[in-house]
Amino acid sequence: MSLFEPVRVGRLELPNRMVMAAMTRSRADQEGVPSPSTATYYAQRASAGLIITEGTQPSVQGQGYPGTPGIYTDAQVAGWRAVTDAVHAAGGRIFNQIQHSGRVGHPSVHGLPPVGPSAVRANGQIFTPSGAQDLVEPRELTISGIRAIVEEFGNAARRAVEAGFDGVELHSAMGYLLHQFLAPNSNQRSDAYGGSIQGRIRFVVEVAEAVADAIGSDRVGLRISPAKPINDIADTDATELYPALLAALAPLDLAHVHLVAAEDEDINAKIRAAWPGILVVNPLNPFPEPPADAGRANAEQWLRRGADLISFGRGFLANPDLVERFRINGPLNPINPEGLYGGGDTGYTDYPALG
């Protein structure tokens, strides 16, 4: 199998198996509307088999960081419509990643307390409008609060389709709200949404069901990062929980599951065996400096191991034409650390293409 072979994902026929991974770039305005340069940024990368946008909050309270976009107001939909129109005009396909940050947030960002499955503060700091601050204790969600957020995800998915997206990816990874329900250190509930594995996966399954009902399951993906301790998450039973989660999701026939590869290869193998559908893999690569080949060798190894598509983050960030560079074994741009988060076009839309 080659990175350049076509593949069907949900209702889309993709020309290659290279996915642009979601990457926070923090360039939306104070109302959560994508900037005009965002359309240029994504359109430049339209040769990817599939683009997945930066995490996009489904509500005010879902925002974790300054400058991230939303997908819950008319103005945000209009801003994203300019992005999707530009990507489609360039021949691309694009999913919106819906991300609720949960306890990984701060009142100084939007004036509201963060929420989580339990009132358990994550250790660490978060970037806020006034600089780095300690994370705060979240407000534990009530049952009615959980149901309201499930509805928010469904509404956000409808808004995404209205904005012209080809589908959405639900962010159940990296220690954000959906992941917080899965992990026993952040979910200490004793009701139907906590305790056992079946209790802890319930919220994620209900969100996926609501979004599939809203826009069709063949437009819905789910991102997971088992056993990744990011944002103070401890997936202590990942080898049992994630196969159970995927078994519960399998009847929905989602467009894809997007695995951020675990260091434990046993977990990766169990996830491939448990998921009957399309598996996108974001491989383990050195950080913060990317490998000299932008992860190509690792990607090809993963295709041999059963992945259907491979997502690239920093490779696409620095190389808008990464697909063509890989195809002809061309040189790769280095990453400019200026402008990774926030700012103008420097380090955003000014990376050169070949020729």
mmCIF file of C-alpha atoms in Angstrom:
data_model
loop_
_atom_site.group_PDB
_atom_site.id
_atom_site.type_symbol
_atom_site.label_atom_id
_atom_site.label_comp_id
_atom_site.label_asym_id
_atom_site.label_seq_id
_atom_site.Cartn_x
_atom_site.Cartn_y
_atom_site.Cartn_z
ATOM 1 C CA MET A 1 0.000 0.000 0.000
ATOM 2 C CA SER A 2 1.247 3.485 -0.897
ATOM 3 C CA LEU A 3 0.625 6.926 0.553
ATOM 4 C CA PHE A 4 -0.426 7.962 -2.945
ATOM 5 C CA GLU A 5 -3.172 5.380 -3.443
ATOM 6 C CA PRO A 6 -6.787 6.581 -3.398
ATOM 7 C CA VAL A 7 -9.119 5.452 -0.609
ATOM 8 C CA ARG A 8 -12.762 5.900 0.330
ATOM 9 C CA VAL A 9 -13.517 7.485 3.709
ATOM 10 C CA GLY A 10 -17.206 7.751 4.479
ATOM 11 C CA ARG A 11 -18.854 9.405 1.495
ATOM 12 C CA LEU A 12 -15.565 10.830 0.178
ATOM 13 C CA GLU A 13 -13.158 9.434 -2.399
ATOM 14 C CA LEU A 14 -9.703 10.643 -1.355
ATOM 15 C CA PRO A 15 -6.919 10.880 -3.972
ATOM 16 C CA ASN A 16 -4.219 9.871 -1.479
ATOM 17 C CA ARG A 17 -3.796 8.549 2.069
ATOM 18 C CA MET A 18 -2.148 11.646 3.555
ATOM 19 C CA VAL A 19 -4.238 13.534 6.111
ATOM 20 C CA MET A 20 -3.444 16.990 7.438
ATOM 21 C CA ALA A 21 -3.797 16.600 11.202
ATOM 22 C CA ALA A 22 -5.573 19.151 13.367
ATOM 23 C CA MET A 23 -3.173 21.811 14.678
ATOM 24 C CA THR A 24 -4.106 24.728 16.909
ATOM 25 C CA ARG A 25 -2.926 27.976 15.282
ATOM 26 C CA SER A 26 -4.834 30.569 17.408
ATOM 27 C CA ARG A 27 -5.716 33.075 14.716
ATOM 28 C CA ALA A 28 -9.460 33.540 15.170
ATOM 29 C CA ASP A 29 -10.802 36.891 16.343
ATOM 30 C CA GLN A 30 -12.312 37.577 19.760
ATOM 31 C CA GLU A 31 -15.674 36.291 18.535
ATOM 32 C CA GLY A 32 -14.183 32.982 17.438
ATOM 33 C CA VAL A 33 -14.407 33.817 13.724
ATOM 34 C CA PRO A 34 -11.612 32.452 11.506
ATOM 35 C CA SER A 35 -9.398 35.110 9.964
ATOM 36 C CA PRO A 36 -9.316 35.694 6.183
ATOM 37 C CA SER A 37 -5.816 34.208 6.155
ATOM 38 C CA THR A 38 -7.251 30.933 7.466
ATOM 39 C CA ALA A 39 -8.861 30.334 4.075
ATOM 40 C CA THR A 40 -5.489 30.846 2.384
ATOM 41 C CA TYR A 41 -3.728 28.579 4.899
ATOM 42 C CA TYR A 42 -6.017 25.607 4.368
ATOM 43 C CA ALA A 43 -6.425 26.095 0.606
ATOM 44 C CA GLN A 44 -2.631 26.019 0.227
ATOM 45 C CA ARG A 45 -2.763 22.476 1.685
ATOM 46 C CA ALA A 46 -5.708 21.210 -0.367
ATOM 47 C CA SER A 47 -3.649 18.470 -2.035
ATOM 48 C CA ALA A 48 -3.877 16.466 1.211
ATOM 49 C CA GLY A 49 -6.236 13.541 0.880
ATOM 50 C CA LEU A 50 -8.178 15.068 3.760
ATOM 51 C CA ILE A 51 -7.703 18.202 5.865
ATOM 52 C CA ILE A 52 -8.822 18.189 9.492
ATOM 53 C CA THR A 53 -9.059 21.678 10.935
ATOM 54 C CA GLU A 54 -7.794 22.945 14.240
ATOM 55 C CA GLY A 55 -9.968 22.159 17.242
ATOM 56 C CA THR A 56 -13.159 24.248 17.094
ATOM 57 C CA GLN A 57 -15.327 24.836 20.161
ATOM 58 C CA PRO A 58 -19.045 23.996 20.025
ATOM 59 C CA SER A 59 -19.906 26.645 22.634
ATOM 60 C CA VAL A 60 -18.418 29.553 24.562
ATOM 61 C CA GLN A 61 -17.638 27.326 27.533
ATOM 62 C CA GLY A 62 -15.918 24.787 25.305
ATOM 63 C CA GLN A 63 -13.075 27.204 24.531
ATOM 64 C CA GLY A 64 -9.769 26.440 26.204
ATOM 65 C CA TYR A 65 -7.334 28.924 24.678
ATOM 66 C CA PRO A 66 -7.396 32.475 23.287
ATOM 67 C CA GLY A 67 -7.707 32.764 19.531
ATOM 68 C CA THR A 68 -9.369 29.433 18.824
ATOM 69 C CA PRO A 69 -12.360 29.378 16.461
ATOM 70 C CA GLY A 70 -15.923 28.363 17.190
ATOM 71 C CA ILE A 71 -18.689 26.736 15.182
ATOM 72 C CA TYR A 72 -21.827 27.883 17.027
ATOM 73 C CA THR A 73 -22.682 31.383 15.681
ATOM 74 C CA ASP A 74 -23.759 32.702 12.295
ATOM 75 C CA ALA A 75 -20.592 34.798 12.033
ATOM 76 C CA GLN A 76 -18.405 31.775 12.700
ATOM 77 C CA VAL A 77 -20.268 29.746 10.088
ATOM 78 C CA ALA A 78 -19.756 32.541 7.556
ATOM 79 C CA GLY A 79 -16.056 32.689 8.397
ATOM 80 C CA TRP A 80 -15.677 28.955 7.951
ATOM 81 C CA ARG A 81 -17.673 29.064 4.697
ATOM 82 C CA ALA A 82 -14.905 31.202 3.201
ATOM 83 C CA VAL A 83 -12.432 28.495 4.266
ATOM 84 C CA THR A 84 -14.369 25.545 2.870
ATOM 85 C CA ASP A 85 -15.108 27.378 -0.385
ATOM 86 C CA ALA A 86 -11.387 28.061 -0.835
ATOM 87 C CA VAL A 87 -10.406 24.466 -0.079
ATOM 88 C CA HIS A 88 -13.034 23.027 -2.410
ATOM 89 C CA ALA A 89 -12.071 25.465 -5.178
ATOM 90 C CA ALA A 90 -8.504 24.148 -4.838
ATOM 91 C CA GLY A 91 -9.761 20.558 -5.164
ATOM 92 C CA GLY A 92 -9.562 19.602 -1.492
ATOM 93 C CA ARG A 93 -11.706 17.941 1.151
ATOM 94 C CA ILE A 94 -12.017 19.229 4.723
ATOM 95 C CA PHE A 95 -13.433 18.070 8.069
ATOM 96 C CA ASN A 96 -13.993 20.350 11.050
ATOM 97 C CA GLN A 97 -12.596 19.034 14.334
ATOM 98 C CA ILE A 98 -15.039 19.750 17.163
ATOM 99 C CA GLN A 99 -13.262 20.151 20.489
ATOM 100 C CA HIS A 100 -14.686 20.933 23.923
ATOM 101 C CA SER A 101 -11.765 21.639 26.242
ATOM 102 C CA GLY A 102 -13.601 20.746 29.443
ATOM 103 C CA ARG A 103 -11.404 21.249 32.506
ATOM 104 C CA VAL A 104 -8.521 22.425 30.324
ATOM 105 C CA GLY A 105 -9.645 26.027 30.334
ATOM 106 C CA HIS A 106 -9.620 29.178 32.414
ATOM 107 C CA PRO A 107 -12.252 31.768 33.387
ATOM 108 C CA SER A 108 -10.047 34.573 32.057
ATOM 109 C CA VAL A 109 -10.550 33.282 28.500
ATOM 110 C CA HIS A 110 -14.346 33.652 28.373
ATOM 111 C CA GLY A 111 -15.540 34.568 31.865
ATOM 112 C CA LEU A 112 -17.023 31.145 32.618
ATOM 113 C CA PRO A 113 -15.746 28.376 34.888
ATOM 114 C CA PRO A 114 -14.442 25.291 33.096
ATOM 115 C CA VAL A 115 -16.477 22.104 33.420
ATOM 116 C CA GLY A 116 -15.525 18.455 33.652
ATOM 117 C CA PRO A 117 -16.864 15.029 34.529
ATOM 118 C CA SER A 118 -15.702 15.592 38.134
ATOM 119 C CA ALA A 119 -14.435 18.503 40.191
ATOM 120 C CA VAL A 120 -10.828 17.380 39.765
ATOM 121 C CA ARG A 121 -8.284 20.035 38.807
ATOM 122 C CA ALA A 122 -5.679 19.077 36.230
ATOM 123 C CA ASN A 123 -2.097 19.722 37.249
ATOM 124 C CA GLY A 124 -0.373 22.229 35.015
ATOM 125 C CA GLN A 125 -0.764 25.642 33.483
ATOM 126 C CA ILE A 126 -2.603 27.049 30.495
ATOM 127 C CA PHE A 127 -1.960 30.047 28.263
ATOM 128 C CA THR A 128 -4.472 32.839 28.900
ATOM 129 C CA PRO A 129 -4.857 36.457 27.704
ATOM 130 C CA SER A 130 -2.657 37.512 30.629
ATOM 131 C CA GLY A 131 -0.046 34.793 30.203
ATOM 132 C CA ALA A 132 0.401 31.339 31.726
ATOM 133 C CA GLN A 133 -1.837 30.568 34.696
ATOM 134 C CA ASP A 134 -2.497 27.490 36.796
ATOM 135 C CA LEU A 135 -5.448 25.386 35.719
ATOM 136 C CA VAL A 136 -8.437 25.719 38.045
ATOM 137 C CA GLU A 137 -10.862 23.233 39.532
ATOM 138 C CA PRO A 138 -13.698 22.581 37.073
ATOM 139 C CA ARG A 139 -17.375 22.528 37.911
ATOM 140 C CA GLU A 140 -18.700 18.962 37.856
ATOM 141 C CA LEU A 141 -21.291 18.504 35.143
ATOM 142 C CA THR A 142 -24.805 17.543 36.161
ATOM 143 C CA ILE A 143 -26.771 15.017 34.138
ATOM 144 C CA SER A 144 -28.681 17.880 32.513
ATOM 145 C CA GLY A 145 -25.368 19.596 31.800
ATOM 146 C CA ILE A 146 -24.053 16.469 30.104
ATOM 147 C CA ARG A 147 -27.158 16.226 27.947
ATOM 148 C CA ALA A 148 -26.818 19.894 27.005
ATOM 149 C CA ILE A 149 -23.246 19.338 25.794
ATOM 150 C CA VAL A 150 -24.300 16.286 23.786
ATOM 151 C CA GLU A 151 -26.832 18.568 22.097
ATOM 152 C CA GLU A 152 -24.140 21.226 21.558
ATOM 153 C CA PHE A 153 -22.028 18.729 19.635
ATOM 154 C CA GLY A 154 -24.971 17.799 17.419
ATOM 155 C CA ASN A 155 -25.732 21.453 16.735
ATOM 156 C CA ALA A 156 -22.067 22.191 16.021
ATOM 157 C CA ALA A 157 -21.990 19.356 13.486
ATOM 158 C CA ARG A 158 -25.055 20.775 11.723
ATOM 159 C CA ARG A 159 -23.392 24.184 11.675
ATOM 160 C CA ALA A 160 -20.245 22.627 10.216
ATOM 161 C CA VAL A 161 -22.201 21.117 7.329
ATOM 162 C CA GLU A 162 -23.947 24.469 6.868
ATOM 163 C CA ALA A 163 -20.467 26.021 6.645
ATOM 164 C CA GLY A 164 -19.564 23.641 3.824
ATOM 165 C CA PHE A 165 -17.468 21.074 5.654
ATOM 166 C CA ASP A 166 -17.402 17.555 4.243
ATOM 167 C CA GLY A 167 -17.654 16.150 7.763
ATOM 168 C CA VAL A 168 -16.464 16.514 11.337
ATOM 169 C CA GLU A 169 -13.984 14.842 13.637
ATOM 170 C CA LEU A 170 -14.850 14.568 17.341
ATOM 171 C CA HIS A 171 -11.841 15.320 19.539
ATOM 172 C CA SER A 172 -11.791 12.587 22.186
ATOM 173 C CA ALA A 173 -8.050 12.878 22.744
ATOM 174 C CA MET A 174 -5.238 14.881 24.371
ATOM 175 C CA GLY A 175 -6.999 15.317 27.707
ATOM 176 C CA TYR A 176 -9.980 17.373 26.502
ATOM 177 C CA LEU A 177 -13.565 16.852 27.652
ATOM 178 C CA LEU A 178 -14.439 13.605 25.889
ATOM 179 C CA HIS A 179 -11.107 12.120 26.944
ATOM 180 C CA GLN A 180 -11.692 13.374 30.503
ATOM 181 C CA PHE A 181 -14.800 11.185 30.708
ATOM 182 C CA LEU A 182 -12.803 8.140 29.594
ATOM 183 C CA ALA A 183 -9.943 8.451 32.087
ATOM 184 C CA PRO A 184 -10.427 7.288 35.685
ATOM 185 C CA ASN A 185 -8.266 10.028 37.198
ATOM 186 C CA SER A 186 -10.431 12.820 35.727
ATOM 187 C CA ASN A 187 -13.749 10.952 35.884
ATOM 188 C CA GLN A 188 -14.524 10.043 39.489
ATOM 189 C CA ARG A 189 -18.296 9.929 39.088
ATOM 190 C CA SER A 190 -20.408 7.215 40.675
ATOM 191 C CA ASP A 191 -23.444 7.612 38.410
ATOM 192 C CA ALA A 192 -24.155 6.174 34.953
ATOM 193 C CA TYR A 193 -21.374 8.282 33.394
ATOM 194 C CA GLY A 194 -18.580 7.044 35.643
ATOM 195 C CA GLY A 195 -17.129 4.131 37.533
ATOM 196 C CA SER A 196 -17.005 1.134 35.204
ATOM 197 C CA ILE A 197 -15.607 1.183 31.692
ATOM 198 C CA GLN A 198 -19.140 1.054 30.307
ATOM 199 C CA GLY A 199 -20.017 4.090 32.398
ATOM 200 C CA ARG A 200 -16.960 6.085 31.379
ATOM 201 C CA ILE A 201 -17.401 5.467 27.638
ATOM 202 C CA ARG A 202 -21.093 6.400 27.728
ATOM 203 C CA PHE A 203 -20.637 10.146 27.144
ATOM 204 C CA VAL A 204 -18.377 9.666 24.124
ATOM 205 C CA VAL A 205 -20.781 7.146 22.614
ATOM 206 C CA GLU A 206 -23.751 9.471 23.170
ATOM 207 C CA VAL A 207 -21.901 12.377 21.535
ATOM 208 C CA ALA A 208 -21.001 10.217 18.538
ATOM 209 C CA GLU A 209 -24.604 9.003 18.247
ATOM 210 C CA ALA A 210 -25.955 12.549 18.409
ATOM 211 C CA VAL A 211 -23.568 13.815 15.758
ATOM 212 C CA ALA A 212 -24.193 10.807 13.509
ATOM 213 C CA ASP A 213 -27.945 11.434 13.825
ATOM 214 C CA ALA A 214 -27.405 15.105 12.988
ATOM 215 C CA ILE A 215 -25.320 14.799 9.825
ATOM 216 C CA GLY A 216 -24.943 11.102 8.969
ATOM 217 C CA SER A 217 -22.378 8.698 10.393
ATOM 218 C CA ASP A 218 -20.410 8.653 7.131
ATOM 219 C CA ARG A 219 -19.475 12.287 7.827
ATOM 220 C CA VAL A 220 -18.175 11.632 11.359
ATOM 221 C CA GLY A 221 -14.712 10.689 12.615
ATOM 222 C CA LEU A 222 -13.355 10.315 16.149
ATOM 223 C CA ARG A 223 -9.841 11.072 17.408
ATOM 224 C CA ILE A 224 -8.361 9.132 20.344
ATOM 225 C CA SER A 225 -4.998 9.217 22.116
ATOM 226 C CA PRO A 226 -4.884 6.210 24.460
ATOM 227 C CA ALA A 227 -2.346 6.290 27.300
ATOM 228 C CA LYS A 228 -1.131 9.798 26.416
ATOM 229 C CA PRO A 229 -0.568 11.693 29.689
ATOM 230 C CA ILE A 230 -1.205 15.091 28.073
ATOM 231 C CA ASN A 231 -3.169 17.576 30.184
ATOM 232 C CA ASP A 232 -2.742 15.353 33.259
ATOM 233 C CA ILE A 233 -4.713 12.409 31.885
ATOM 234 C CA ALA A 234 -4.026 8.892 33.187
ATOM 235 C CA ASP A 235 -5.510 6.169 30.978
ATOM 236 C CA THR A 236 -4.669 3.419 33.465
ATOM 237 C CA ASP A 237 -6.960 0.834 31.848
ATOM 238 C CA ALA A 238 -6.459 1.781 28.189
ATOM 239 C CA THR A 239 -5.962 -1.796 26.975
ATOM 240 C CA GLU A 240 -9.476 -2.669 28.155
ATOM 241 C CA LEU A 241 -11.287 0.647 27.724
ATOM 242 C CA TYR A 242 -10.483 1.513 24.119
ATOM 243 C CA PRO A 243 -11.491 -1.846 22.612
ATOM 244 C CA ALA A 244 -14.744 -1.525 24.573
ATOM 245 C CA LEU A 245 -15.256 2.017 23.266
ATOM 246 C CA LEU A 246 -14.655 0.971 19.669
ATOM 247 C CA ALA A 247 -16.954 -2.036 20.029
ATOM 248 C CA ALA A 248 -19.700 0.314 21.225
ATOM 249 C CA LEU A 249 -19.064 2.691 18.317
ATOM 250 C CA ALA A 250 -18.759 0.033 15.596
ATOM 251 C CA PRO A 251 -22.532 -0.214 14.919
ATOM 252 C CA LEU A 252 -22.539 3.488 13.997
ATOM 253 C CA ASP A 253 -20.236 2.816 11.015
ATOM 254 C CA LEU A 254 -18.318 6.078 11.455
ATOM 255 C CA ALA A 255 -16.196 7.462 8.626
ATOM 256 C CA HIS A 256 -12.962 6.927 10.567
ATOM 257 C CA VAL A 257 -11.184 6.570 13.861
ATOM 258 C CA HIS A 258 -8.042 8.692 14.185
ATOM 259 C CA LEU A 259 -5.468 7.112 16.495
ATOM 260 C CA VAL A 260 -2.656 9.131 18.017
ATOM 261 C CA ALA A 261 -0.277 6.198 18.325
ATOM 262 C CA ALA A 262 0.507 4.997 21.835
ATOM 263 C CA GLU A 263 4.006 4.130 22.959
ATOM 264 C CA ASP A 264 2.632 0.749 24.024
ATOM 265 C CA GLU A 265 2.407 -1.252 20.801
ATOM 266 C CA ASP A 266 -0.002 -3.690 22.430
ATOM 267 C CA ILE A 267 -2.566 -0.886 22.725
ATOM 268 C CA ASN A 268 -2.091 0.084 19.078
ATOM 269 C CA ALA A 269 -2.543 -3.508 17.943
ATOM 270 C CA LYS A 270 -5.673 -3.972 20.042
ATOM 271 C CA ILE A 271 -7.199 -0.815 18.586
ATOM 272 C CA ARG A 272 -6.530 -1.940 15.011
ATOM 273 C CA ALA A 273 -8.066 -5.325 15.798
ATOM 274 C CA ALA A 274 -11.074 -3.780 17.541
ATOM 275 C CA TRP A 275 -11.972 -1.220 14.875
ATOM 276 C CA PRO A 276 -13.547 -2.717 11.732
ATOM 277 C CA GLY A 277 -13.516 0.524 9.744
ATOM 278 C CA ILE A 278 -11.075 3.090 8.420
ATOM 279 C CA LEU A 279 -8.163 3.785 10.782
ATOM 280 C CA VAL A 280 -6.157 6.991 10.465
ATOM 281 C CA VAL A 281 -2.889 6.892 12.432
ATOM 282 C CA ASN A 282 -0.856 9.816 13.697
ATOM 283 C CA PRO A 283 2.503 8.077 14.304
ATOM 284 C CA LEU A 284 4.949 8.705 17.114
ATOM 285 C CA ASN A 285 7.652 11.071 15.889
ATOM 286 C CA PRO A 286 10.329 13.061 17.725
ATOM 287 C CA PHE A 287 9.161 16.303 19.328
ATOM 288 C CA PRO A 288 9.534 19.263 19.128
ATOM 289 C CA GLU A 289 11.861 18.912 16.134
ATOM 290 C CA PRO A 290 10.255 16.751 13.419
ATOM 291 C CA PRO A 291 12.275 14.003 11.731
ATOM 292 C CA ALA A 292 14.244 15.024 8.653
ATOM 293 C CA ASP A 293 11.805 13.157 6.383
ATOM 294 C CA ALA A 294 8.709 14.727 8.069
ATOM 295 C CA GLY A 295 7.740 11.252 9.275
ATOM 296 C CA ARG A 296 7.485 9.565 5.887
ATOM 297 C CA ALA A 297 9.374 6.377 6.793
ATOM 298 C CA ASN A 298 7.286 5.951 9.929
ATOM 299 C CA ALA A 299 4.127 6.563 7.910
ATOM 300 C CA GLU A 300 4.964 3.894 5.378
ATOM 301 C CA GLN A 301 5.740 1.438 8.162
ATOM 302 C CA TRP A 302 2.325 2.110 9.672
ATOM 303 C CA LEU A 303 0.619 1.439 6.339
ATOM 304 C CA ARG A 304 2.314 -1.947 6.312
ATOM 305 C CA ARG A 305 1.036 -2.554 9.843
ATOM 306 C CA GLY A 306 -2.606 -1.993 8.967
ATOM 307 C CA ALA A 307 -3.276 1.746 9.027
ATOM 308 C CA ASP A 308 -5.489 2.992 6.182
ATOM 309 C CA LEU A 309 -4.320 6.619 6.227
ATOM 310 C CA ILE A 310 -1.589 8.598 7.956
ATOM 311 C CA SER A 311 -1.940 12.065 9.443
ATOM 312 C CA PHE A 312 0.888 14.587 9.369
ATOM 313 C CA GLY A 313 0.995 17.704 11.520
ATOM 314 C CA ARG A 314 4.292 19.570 11.348
ATOM 315 C CA GLY A 315 4.963 18.193 7.853
ATOM 316 C CA PHE A 316 1.904 19.956 6.435
ATOM 317 C CA LEU A 317 2.424 23.013 8.627
ATOM 318 C CA ALA A 318 5.782 23.765 6.969
ATOM 319 C CA ASN A 319 5.100 22.249 3.538
ATOM 320 C CA PRO A 320 1.780 23.216 1.950
ATOM 321 C CA ASP A 321 2.599 20.879 -0.942
ATOM 322 C CA LEU A 322 3.794 17.978 1.225
ATOM 323 C CA VAL A 323 2.091 15.410 -1.022
ATOM 324 C CA GLU A 324 4.056 16.540 -4.089
ATOM 325 C CA ARG A 325 7.300 16.826 -2.130
ATOM 326 C CA PHE A 326 6.902 13.231 -0.987
ATOM 327 C CA ARG A 327 5.930 12.108 -4.487
ATOM 328 C CA ILE A 328 9.135 13.465 -6.072
ATOM 329 C CA ASN A 329 11.366 13.098 -2.994
ATOM 330 C CA GLY A 330 11.746 16.875 -2.933
ATOM 331 C CA PRO A 331 13.350 18.992 -0.210
ATOM 332 C CA LEU A 332 11.357 19.909 2.890
ATOM 333 C CA ASN A 333 10.925 23.336 4.476
ATOM 334 C CA PRO A 334 12.092 23.794 8.066
ATOM 335 C CA ILE A 335 9.532 24.951 10.616
ATOM 336 C CA ASN A 336 9.636 28.639 11.497
ATOM 337 C CA PRO A 337 9.007 28.799 15.272
ATOM 338 C CA GLU A 338 7.719 32.352 14.915
ATOM 339 C CA GLY A 339 3.982 32.396 14.527
ATOM 340 C CA LEU A 340 3.196 28.825 15.523
ATOM 341 C CA TYR A 341 0.430 30.202 17.743
ATOM 342 C CA GLY A 342 -1.241 33.492 16.980
ATOM 343 C CA GLY A 343 0.094 36.439 15.007
ATOM 344 C CA GLY A 344 -0.246 37.253 11.338
ATOM 345 C CA ASP A 345 0.816 35.488 8.173
ATOM 346 C CA THR A 346 4.439 34.922 9.219
ATOM 347 C CA GLY A 347 4.867 31.248 9.994
ATOM 348 C CA TYR A 348 1.343 30.629 8.736
ATOM 349 C CA THR A 349 0.738 31.273 5.037
ATOM 350 C CA ASP A 350 4.273 32.239 3.970
ATOM 351 C CA TYR A 351 5.801 28.743 3.654
ATOM 352 C CA PRO A 352 6.866 28.359 0.005
ATOM 353 C CA ALA A 353 5.697 25.624 -2.331
ATOM 354 C CA LEU A 354 8.073 23.971 -4.788
ATOM 355 C CA GLY A 355 8.770 25.849 -7.986
#
